[in-house]
PDB file of C-alpha atoms in Angstrom:
ATOM      1  CA  GLU Q  18      10.723  63.133 -20.645  1.00 93.00           C
ATOM      2  CA  ILE Q  19       8.587  60.109 -21.351  1.00 94.00           C
ATOM      3  CA  GLN Q  20       9.208  58.530 -24.742  1.00 97.00           C
ATOM      4  CA  LEU Q  21       7.790  55.434 -26.396  1.00 97.00           C
ATOM      5  CA  GLN Q  22       9.306  53.691 -29.407  1.00 98.00           C
ATOM      6  CA  GLU Q  23       7.797  50.873 -31.420  1.00 98.00           C
ATOM      7  CA  SER Q  24       9.899  48.298 -33.206  1.00 98.00           C
ATOM      8  CA  GLY Q  25       9.234  45.224 -35.270  1.00 96.00           C
ATOM      9  CA  PRO Q  26       9.099  43.864 -38.812  1.00 96.00           C
ATOM     10  CA  GLY Q  27       7.514  46.028 -41.435  1.00 95.00           C
ATOM     11  CA  LEU Q  28       6.323  43.090 -43.503  1.00 98.00           C
ATOM     12  CA  VAL Q  29       4.454  40.007 -42.334  1.00 98.00           C
ATOM     13  CA  LYS Q  30       3.030  37.201 -44.452  1.00 98.00           C
ATOM     14  CA  PRO Q  31      -0.653  36.303 -44.268  1.00 98.00           C
ATOM     15  CA  SER Q  32      -1.495  33.665 -41.653  1.00 97.00           C
ATOM     16  CA  GLN Q  33       1.684  34.410 -39.699  1.00 98.00           C
ATOM     17  CA  SER Q  34       2.020  36.284 -36.402  1.00 98.00           C
ATOM     18  CA  LEU Q  35       2.784  39.961 -36.032  1.00 98.00           C
ATOM     19  CA  SER Q  36       5.069  40.778 -33.103  1.00 98.00           C
ATOM     20  CA  LEU Q  37       5.878  44.306 -31.990  1.00 98.00           C
ATOM     21  CA  THR Q  38       7.833  45.811 -29.110  1.00 98.00           C
ATOM     22  CA  CYS Q  39       7.307  49.130 -27.385  1.00 98.00           C
ATOM     23  CA  SER Q  40      10.273  50.475 -25.442  1.00 98.00           C
ATOM     24  CA  VAL Q  41       9.585  53.099 -22.798  1.00 97.00           C
ATOM     25  CA  THR Q  42      12.121  55.630 -21.542  1.00 96.00           C
ATOM     26  CA  GLY Q  43      11.654  58.223 -18.844  1.00 94.00           C
ATOM     27  CA  TYR Q  44       9.072  56.201 -16.938  1.00 93.00           C
ATOM     28  CA  THR Q  45       8.732  52.895 -15.119  1.00 90.00           C
ATOM     29  CA  ILE Q  46       5.911  50.847 -16.623  1.00 91.00           C
ATOM     30  CA  THR Q  47       4.915  49.494 -13.215  1.00 90.00           C
ATOM     31  CA  SER Q  48       4.465  52.959 -11.719  1.00 89.00           C
ATOM     32  CA  GLY Q  49       0.763  53.425 -12.101  1.00 83.00           C
ATOM     33  CA  TYR Q  50      -0.382  53.866 -15.655  1.00 92.00           C
ATOM     34  CA  ASP Q  51      -1.411  51.406 -18.300  1.00 93.00           C
ATOM     35  CA  TRP Q  52       0.074  50.779 -21.721  1.00 96.00           C
ATOM     36  CA  SER Q  53      -1.841  50.322 -24.941  1.00 97.00           C
ATOM     37  CA  TRP Q  54      -1.585  49.348 -28.553  1.00 98.00           C
ATOM     38  CA  ILE Q  55      -3.603  51.352 -31.078  1.00 98.00           C
ATOM     39  CA  ARG Q  56      -3.555  50.998 -34.833  1.00 98.00           C
ATOM     40  CA  LYS Q  57      -4.452  53.266 -37.719  1.00 98.00           C
ATOM     41  CA  PHE Q  58      -5.583  51.700 -40.948  1.00 97.00           C
ATOM     42  CA  PRO Q  59      -5.068  53.123 -44.433  1.00 95.00           C
ATOM     43  CA  GLY Q  60      -7.967  55.536 -44.788  1.00 90.00           C
ATOM     44  CA  ASN Q  61      -7.488  56.854 -41.243  1.00 91.00           C
ATOM     45  CA  LYS Q  62      -9.710  54.595 -39.156  1.00 95.00           C
ATOM     46  CA  MET Q  63      -8.173  54.139 -35.694  1.00 97.00           C
ATOM     47  CA  GLU Q  64      -8.706  51.111 -33.477  1.00 98.00           C
ATOM     48  CA  TRP Q  65      -7.790  50.589 -29.836  1.00 98.00           C
ATOM     49  CA  MET Q  66      -6.433  47.059 -29.598  1.00 98.00           C
ATOM     50  CA  ALA Q  67      -5.471  46.317 -26.010  1.00 97.00           C
ATOM     51  CA  TYR Q  68      -3.832  47.506 -22.842  1.00 96.00           C
ATOM     52  CA  ILE Q  69      -1.647  46.006 -20.169  1.00 95.00           C
ATOM     53  CA  SER Q  70      -1.951  47.555 -16.748  1.00 93.00           C
ATOM     54  CA  TYR Q  71       0.860  48.645 -14.466  1.00 92.00           C
ATOM     55  CA  SER Q  72       0.136  45.502 -12.430  1.00 92.00           C
ATOM     56  CA  GLY Q  73       0.203  43.196 -15.454  1.00 93.00           C
ATOM     57  CA  GLY Q  74      -3.485  42.673 -16.125  1.00 94.00           C
ATOM     58  CA  THR Q  75      -4.708  42.866 -19.697  1.00 95.00           C
ATOM     59  CA  ASN Q  76      -7.804  44.079 -21.523  1.00 95.00           C
ATOM     60  CA  TYR Q  77      -8.366  43.266 -25.169  1.00 97.00           C
ATOM     61  CA  ASN Q  78     -10.704  44.610 -27.796  1.00 97.00           C
ATOM     62  CA  PRO Q  79     -13.304  41.853 -28.254  1.00 97.00           C
ATOM     63  CA  SER Q  80     -12.923  42.144 -32.011  1.00 96.00           C
ATOM     64  CA  LEU Q  81      -9.365  40.820 -31.619  1.00 96.00           C
ATOM     65  CA  LYS Q  82      -9.677  38.731 -28.509  1.00 83.00           C
ATOM     66  CA  SER Q  83      -9.028  35.369 -30.121  1.00 90.00           C
ATOM     67  CA  ARG Q  84      -5.877  36.561 -31.908  1.00 97.00           C
ATOM     68  CA  ILE Q  85      -4.167  39.052 -29.604  1.00 98.00           C
ATOM     69  CA  SER Q  86      -1.805  38.891 -26.676  1.00 97.00           C
ATOM     70  CA  MET Q  87       0.025  41.588 -24.718  1.00 98.00           C
ATOM     71  CA  THR Q  88       2.948  40.869 -22.429  1.00 97.00           C
ATOM     72  CA  ARG Q  89       5.707  42.874 -20.836  1.00 96.00           C
ATOM     73  CA  ASP Q  90       9.273  42.781 -19.565  1.00 95.00           C
ATOM     74  CA  THR Q  91       9.413  45.187 -16.656  1.00 93.00           C
ATOM     75  CA  SER Q  92      13.178  44.967 -16.292  1.00 94.00           C
ATOM     76  CA  LYS Q  93      13.640  46.211 -19.841  1.00 95.00           C
ATOM     77  CA  LYS Q  94      10.687  48.659 -19.638  1.00 95.00           C
ATOM     78  CA  GLN Q  95       9.176  47.041 -22.675  1.00 97.00           C
ATOM     79  CA  PHE Q  96       5.772  45.720 -23.562  1.00 96.00           C
ATOM     80  CA  PHE Q  97       4.815  43.580 -26.490  1.00 98.00           C
ATOM     81  CA  LEU Q  98       2.028  42.878 -28.941  1.00 98.00           C
ATOM     82  CA  GLN Q  99       1.409  39.587 -30.653  1.00 98.00           C
ATOM     83  CA  LEU Q 100      -1.349  39.321 -33.224  1.00 98.00           C
ATOM     84  CA  ASN Q 101      -1.885  35.883 -34.692  1.00 98.00           C
ATOM     85  CA  SER Q 102      -3.260  34.699 -38.033  1.00 97.00           C
ATOM     86  CA  VAL Q 103      -2.873  38.068 -39.704  1.00 98.00           C
ATOM     87  CA  THR Q 104      -4.566  38.968 -42.959  1.00 97.00           C
ATOM     88  CA  THR Q 105      -4.161  41.881 -45.332  1.00 98.00           C
ATOM     89  CA  GLU Q 106      -6.789  43.681 -43.243  1.00 97.00           C
ATOM     90  CA  ASP Q 107      -4.224  43.943 -40.434  1.00 98.00           C
ATOM     91  CA  THR Q 108      -2.081  46.241 -42.580  1.00 98.00           C
ATOM     92  CA  ALA Q 109      -1.821  49.430 -40.526  1.00 98.00           C
ATOM     93  CA  THR Q 110       0.425  51.763 -38.594  1.00 98.00           C
ATOM     94  CA  TYR Q 111       0.747  50.454 -35.058  1.00 98.00           C
ATOM     95  CA  TYR Q 112       1.209  52.818 -32.146  1.00 98.00           C
ATOM     96  CA  CYS Q 113       1.970  52.200 -28.525  1.00 98.00           C
ATOM     97  CA  ALA Q 114       0.656  54.721 -26.041  1.00 97.00           C
ATOM     98  CA  ARG Q 115       0.347  55.397 -22.336  1.00 96.00           C
ATOM     99  CA  ARG Q 116      -3.190  55.147 -21.045  1.00 93.00           C
ATOM    100  CA  LYS Q 117      -4.021  57.571 -18.260  1.00 88.00           C
ATOM    101  CA  ALA Q 118      -6.801  57.251 -15.733  1.00 83.00           C
ATOM    102  CA  GLY Q 119      -9.947  58.046 -17.648  1.00 81.00           C
ATOM    103  CA  SER Q 120      -8.682  56.023 -20.594  1.00 86.00           C
ATOM    104  CA  LEU Q 121      -7.128  58.806 -22.582  1.00 92.00           C
ATOM    105  CA  PHE Q 122      -3.729  58.531 -24.224  1.00 96.00           C
ATOM    106  CA  ASP Q 123      -1.196  61.178 -23.270  1.00 95.00           C
ATOM    107  CA  TYR Q 124       2.051  59.802 -24.700  1.00 96.00           C
ATOM    108  CA  TRP Q 125       2.383  58.017 -28.020  1.00 98.00           C
ATOM    109  CA  GLY Q 126       5.167  56.377 -29.932  1.00 98.00           C
ATOM    110  CA  GLN Q 127       5.943  57.478 -33.465  1.00 98.00           C
ATOM    111  CA  GLY Q 128       4.302  54.400 -34.908  1.00 98.00           C
ATOM    112  CA  VAL Q 129       5.516  51.517 -37.029  1.00 98.00           C
ATOM    113  CA  MET Q 130       3.967  50.671 -40.361  1.00 98.00           C
ATOM    114  CA  VAL Q 131       3.220  46.984 -40.825  1.00 98.00           C
ATOM    115  CA  THR Q 132       2.190  45.542 -44.156  1.00 98.00           C
ATOM    116  CA  VAL Q 133       0.651  42.098 -44.411  1.00 98.00           C
ATOM    117  CA  SER Q 134       1.451  40.696 -47.815  1.00 97.00           C
ATOM    118  CA  SER Q 135       2.767  37.552 -49.403  1.00 95.00           C
TER     119      SER Q 135
ATOM    120  CA  ASP X  17     -19.489  49.436 -29.445  1.00 97.00           C
ATOM    121  CA  ILE X  18     -19.959  53.215 -29.262  1.00 98.00           C
ATOM    122  CA  VAL X  19     -19.694  54.692 -32.737  1.00 98.00           C
ATOM    123  CA  LEU X  20     -18.300  58.203 -33.055  1.00 98.00           C
ATOM    124  CA  THR X  21     -19.253  60.159 -36.169  1.00 98.00           C
ATOM    125  CA  GLN X  22     -17.180  63.029 -37.527  1.00 98.00           C
ATOM    126  CA  SER X  23     -17.389  64.984 -40.756  1.00 95.00           C
ATOM    127  CA  PRO X  24     -14.538  64.007 -43.092  1.00 95.00           C
ATOM    128  CA  ALA X  25     -13.214  67.500 -43.749  1.00 97.00           C
ATOM    129  CA  LEU X  26     -13.559  71.151 -42.856  1.00 97.00           C
ATOM    130  CA  ALA X  27     -12.169  74.145 -44.760  1.00 97.00           C
ATOM    131  CA  VAL X  28     -11.593  77.428 -42.957  1.00 97.00           C
ATOM    132  CA  SER X  29      -9.664  80.615 -43.580  1.00 97.00           C
ATOM    133  CA  LEU X  30      -6.606  81.479 -41.526  1.00 97.00           C
ATOM    134  CA  GLY X  31      -7.556  83.606 -38.533  1.00 97.00           C
ATOM    135  CA  GLN X  32     -11.124  82.315 -38.501  1.00 97.00           C
ATOM    136  CA  ARG X  33     -12.870  79.896 -36.167  1.00 98.00           C
ATOM    137  CA  ALA X  34     -12.978  76.171 -36.870  1.00 98.00           C
ATOM    138  CA  THR X  35     -15.647  74.046 -35.242  1.00 98.00           C
ATOM    139  CA  ILE X  36     -15.216  70.283 -35.453  1.00 98.00           C
ATOM    140  CA  SER X  37     -18.011  68.067 -34.257  1.00 98.00           C
ATOM    141  CA  CYS X  38     -18.217  64.530 -32.935  1.00 98.00           C
ATOM    142  CA  ARG X  39     -21.479  62.690 -32.321  1.00 98.00           C
ATOM    143  CA  ALA X  40     -21.637  59.497 -30.276  1.00 98.00           C
ATOM    144  CA  SER X  41     -24.129  56.701 -30.871  1.00 98.00           C
ATOM    145  CA  GLN X  42     -24.928  56.745 -27.134  1.00 98.00           C
ATOM    146  CA  SER X  43     -24.095  58.979 -24.210  1.00 98.00           C
ATOM    147  CA  VAL X  44     -20.449  59.057 -23.147  1.00 97.00           C
ATOM    148  CA  SER X  45     -21.137  61.149 -20.051  1.00 97.00           C
ATOM    149  CA  THR X  46     -21.428  60.063 -16.452  1.00 95.00           C
ATOM    150  CA  SER X  47     -22.800  62.088 -13.573  1.00 95.00           C
ATOM    151  CA  SER X  48     -19.304  63.481 -13.050  1.00 94.00           C
ATOM    152  CA  TYR X  49     -17.435  63.337 -16.352  1.00 95.00           C
ATOM    153  CA  ASN X  50     -17.851  63.800 -20.063  1.00 97.00           C
ATOM    154  CA  LEU X  51     -15.600  61.044 -21.332  1.00 97.00           C
ATOM    155  CA  MET X  52     -14.663  62.438 -24.716  1.00 97.00           C
ATOM    156  CA  HIS X  53     -11.131  63.347 -25.729  1.00 98.00           C
ATOM    157  CA  TRP X  54      -9.614  65.032 -28.769  1.00 98.00           C
ATOM    158  CA  TYR X  55      -6.349  64.401 -30.605  1.00 98.00           C
ATOM    159  CA  GLN X  56      -4.486  66.178 -33.375  1.00 98.00           C
ATOM    160  CA  GLN X  57      -2.476  64.214 -35.901  1.00 98.00           C
ATOM    161  CA  LYS X  58      -0.236  65.806 -38.487  1.00 97.00           C
ATOM    162  CA  PRO X  59       1.053  63.782 -41.464  1.00 93.00           C
ATOM    163  CA  GLY X  60       3.924  61.510 -40.481  1.00 93.00           C
ATOM    164  CA  GLU X  61       3.487  62.230 -36.762  1.00 96.00           C
ATOM    165  CA  GLN X  62       1.843  60.467 -33.874  1.00 97.00           C
ATOM    166  CA  PRO X  63      -1.451  61.691 -32.456  1.00 98.00           C
ATOM    167  CA  LYS X  64      -1.225  64.409 -29.803  1.00 98.00           C
ATOM    168  CA  LEU X  65      -3.705  64.824 -26.962  1.00 97.00           C
ATOM    169  CA  LEU X  66      -5.405  68.213 -27.160  1.00 98.00           C
ATOM    170  CA  ILE X  67      -8.485  68.059 -24.930  1.00 97.00           C
ATOM    171  CA  TYR X  68      -9.537  65.540 -22.295  1.00 96.00           C
ATOM    172  CA  ASP X  69     -12.862  65.044 -20.571  1.00 96.00           C
ATOM    173  CA  ALA X  70     -14.535  67.160 -23.240  1.00 97.00           C
ATOM    174  CA  SER X  71     -13.260  70.553 -22.129  1.00 97.00           C
ATOM    175  CA  ASN X  72      -9.913  70.304 -20.336  1.00 97.00           C
ATOM    176  CA  LEU X  73      -6.859  71.563 -22.176  1.00 97.00           C
ATOM    177  CA  ALA X  74      -3.962  69.105 -22.168  1.00 96.00           C
ATOM    178  CA  SER X  75      -0.562  70.270 -21.002  1.00 95.00           C
ATOM    179  CA  GLY X  76       1.241  72.565 -23.418  1.00 96.00           C
ATOM    180  CA  ILE X  77      -1.715  73.014 -25.766  1.00 97.00           C
ATOM    181  CA  PRO X  78      -2.410  76.604 -26.892  1.00 97.00           C
ATOM    182  CA  VAL X  79      -5.522  78.271 -25.515  1.00 97.00           C
ATOM    183  CA  ARG X  80      -6.920  78.772 -29.009  1.00 98.00           C
ATOM    184  CA  PHE X  81      -8.034  75.136 -28.700  1.00 98.00           C
ATOM    185  CA  SER X  82     -11.150  74.496 -26.658  1.00 98.00           C
ATOM    186  CA  GLY X  83     -13.717  71.756 -26.255  1.00 98.00           C
ATOM    187  CA  SER X  84     -17.317  71.529 -25.193  1.00 98.00           C
ATOM    188  CA  GLY X  85     -20.248  69.185 -25.097  1.00 98.00           C
ATOM    189  CA  SER X  86     -21.945  66.477 -23.122  1.00 98.00           C
ATOM    190  CA  GLY X  87     -24.012  63.375 -23.687  1.00 98.00           C
ATOM    191  CA  THR X  88     -23.699  62.529 -27.349  1.00 98.00           C
ATOM    192  CA  ASP X  89     -22.625  65.814 -28.946  1.00 98.00           C
ATOM    193  CA  PHE X  90     -19.170  67.293 -28.634  1.00 98.00           C
ATOM    194  CA  THR X  91     -17.244  70.089 -30.298  1.00 98.00           C
ATOM    195  CA  LEU X  92     -13.599  71.008 -30.715  1.00 98.00           C
ATOM    196  CA  THR X  93     -13.058  74.685 -31.498  1.00 98.00           C
ATOM    197  CA  ILE X  94      -9.903  76.275 -32.847  1.00 98.00           C
ATOM    198  CA  ASN X  95      -9.972  80.071 -32.721  1.00 97.00           C
ATOM    199  CA  PRO X  96      -8.173  81.574 -34.466  1.00 97.00           C
ATOM    200  CA  VAL X  97      -6.957  78.935 -36.910  1.00 97.00           C
ATOM    201  CA  GLN X  98      -3.263  79.107 -37.706  1.00 97.00           C
ATOM    202  CA  ALA X  99      -1.341  77.455 -40.521  1.00 95.00           C
ATOM    203  CA  ASP X 100       0.247  75.047 -38.016  1.00 95.00           C
ATOM    204  CA  ASP X 101      -3.202  73.666 -37.180  1.00 97.00           C
ATOM    205  CA  ILE X 102      -3.510  71.855 -40.491  1.00 96.00           C
ATOM    206  CA  ALA X 103      -4.015  68.264 -39.377  1.00 97.00           C
ATOM    207  CA  THR X 104      -6.586  65.573 -38.862  1.00 98.00           C
ATOM    208  CA  TYR X 105      -8.546  65.719 -35.616  1.00 98.00           C
ATOM    209  CA  TYR X 106      -9.941  62.652 -33.887  1.00 98.00           C
ATOM    210  CA  CYS X 107     -12.385  62.261 -31.034  1.00 98.00           C
ATOM    211  CA  GLN X 108     -12.145  59.258 -28.705  1.00 98.00           C
ATOM    212  CA  GLN X 109     -14.574  58.017 -26.071  1.00 97.00           C
ATOM    213  CA  SER X 110     -13.689  56.292 -22.837  1.00 96.00           C
ATOM    214  CA  ARG X 111     -17.185  55.772 -21.453  1.00 96.00           C
ATOM    215  CA  GLU X 112     -16.973  52.053 -22.099  1.00 96.00           C
ATOM    216  CA  PHE X 113     -14.749  49.397 -23.572  1.00 95.00           C
ATOM    217  CA  PRO X 114     -13.825  48.888 -26.272  1.00 97.00           C
ATOM    218  CA  LEU X 115     -12.456  52.396 -26.480  1.00 97.00           C
ATOM    219  CA  THR X 116     -13.365  53.853 -29.853  1.00 98.00           C
ATOM    220  CA  PHE X 117     -12.243  56.693 -32.077  1.00 98.00           C
ATOM    221  CA  GLY X 118     -14.025  58.847 -34.583  1.00 98.00           C
ATOM    222  CA  SER X 119     -13.043  58.606 -38.225  1.00 97.00           C
ATOM    223  CA  GLY X 120     -11.226  61.931 -38.128  1.00 97.00           C
ATOM    224  CA  THR X 121     -11.855  65.413 -39.539  1.00 98.00           C
ATOM    225  CA  LYS X 122      -9.215  66.826 -41.846  1.00 97.00           C
ATOM    226  CA  LEU X 123      -8.803  70.563 -41.356  1.00 97.00           C
ATOM    227  CA  GLU X 124      -7.992  72.382 -44.577  1.00 96.00           C
ATOM    228  CA  ILE X 125      -7.277  76.001 -45.371  1.00 92.00           C
ATOM    229  CA  LYS X 126      -9.588  77.867 -47.731  1.00 91.00           C
TER     230      LYS X 126
END
């Protein structure tokens, strides 16, 4: 069974960088699907942030393009999110998810809540 | 960006039909596909894929869930509604990047 699990600090100070890890079990991240980060803000708005393809290419939401980076470690079956210069508006629950062909998300992690506060 | 509009909440009685709508600011259909997908999210849980490409039931999803629509107007139907269906439902388009989600419709029991 495919499982995704997010990990990372729950509290980040304004102007610092937010770094999260998604660990995948039950699937090889180079096997043909892409891997995304999606966040849900307080109040329920959801935002697709980025994906990294099975071949390592990336696609970022233009609203975040200057601040975001996705990388991966294929040997550990992990992919990563870095979001720079965070503000309180980046407070959200962050999910990693598998992106299928057609850009729908069929497997999701449980999410990690990140608060940006001094 | 394509904006998806959903009503904030819907109240229905158990055993009745629930119809949740999603309207896109521009067409999300191609000549071959209707690129709208639906997710269910219960409190404290991750979203779950219910319907893909507007009308296809995802694996393991009960047949009381169905989807329809094309162009800019889409509908998720739950019939009959059960107590376990209490959740927030989101639409998501994949016609173009950036991928966008609706604001969610919270299903409540009358």
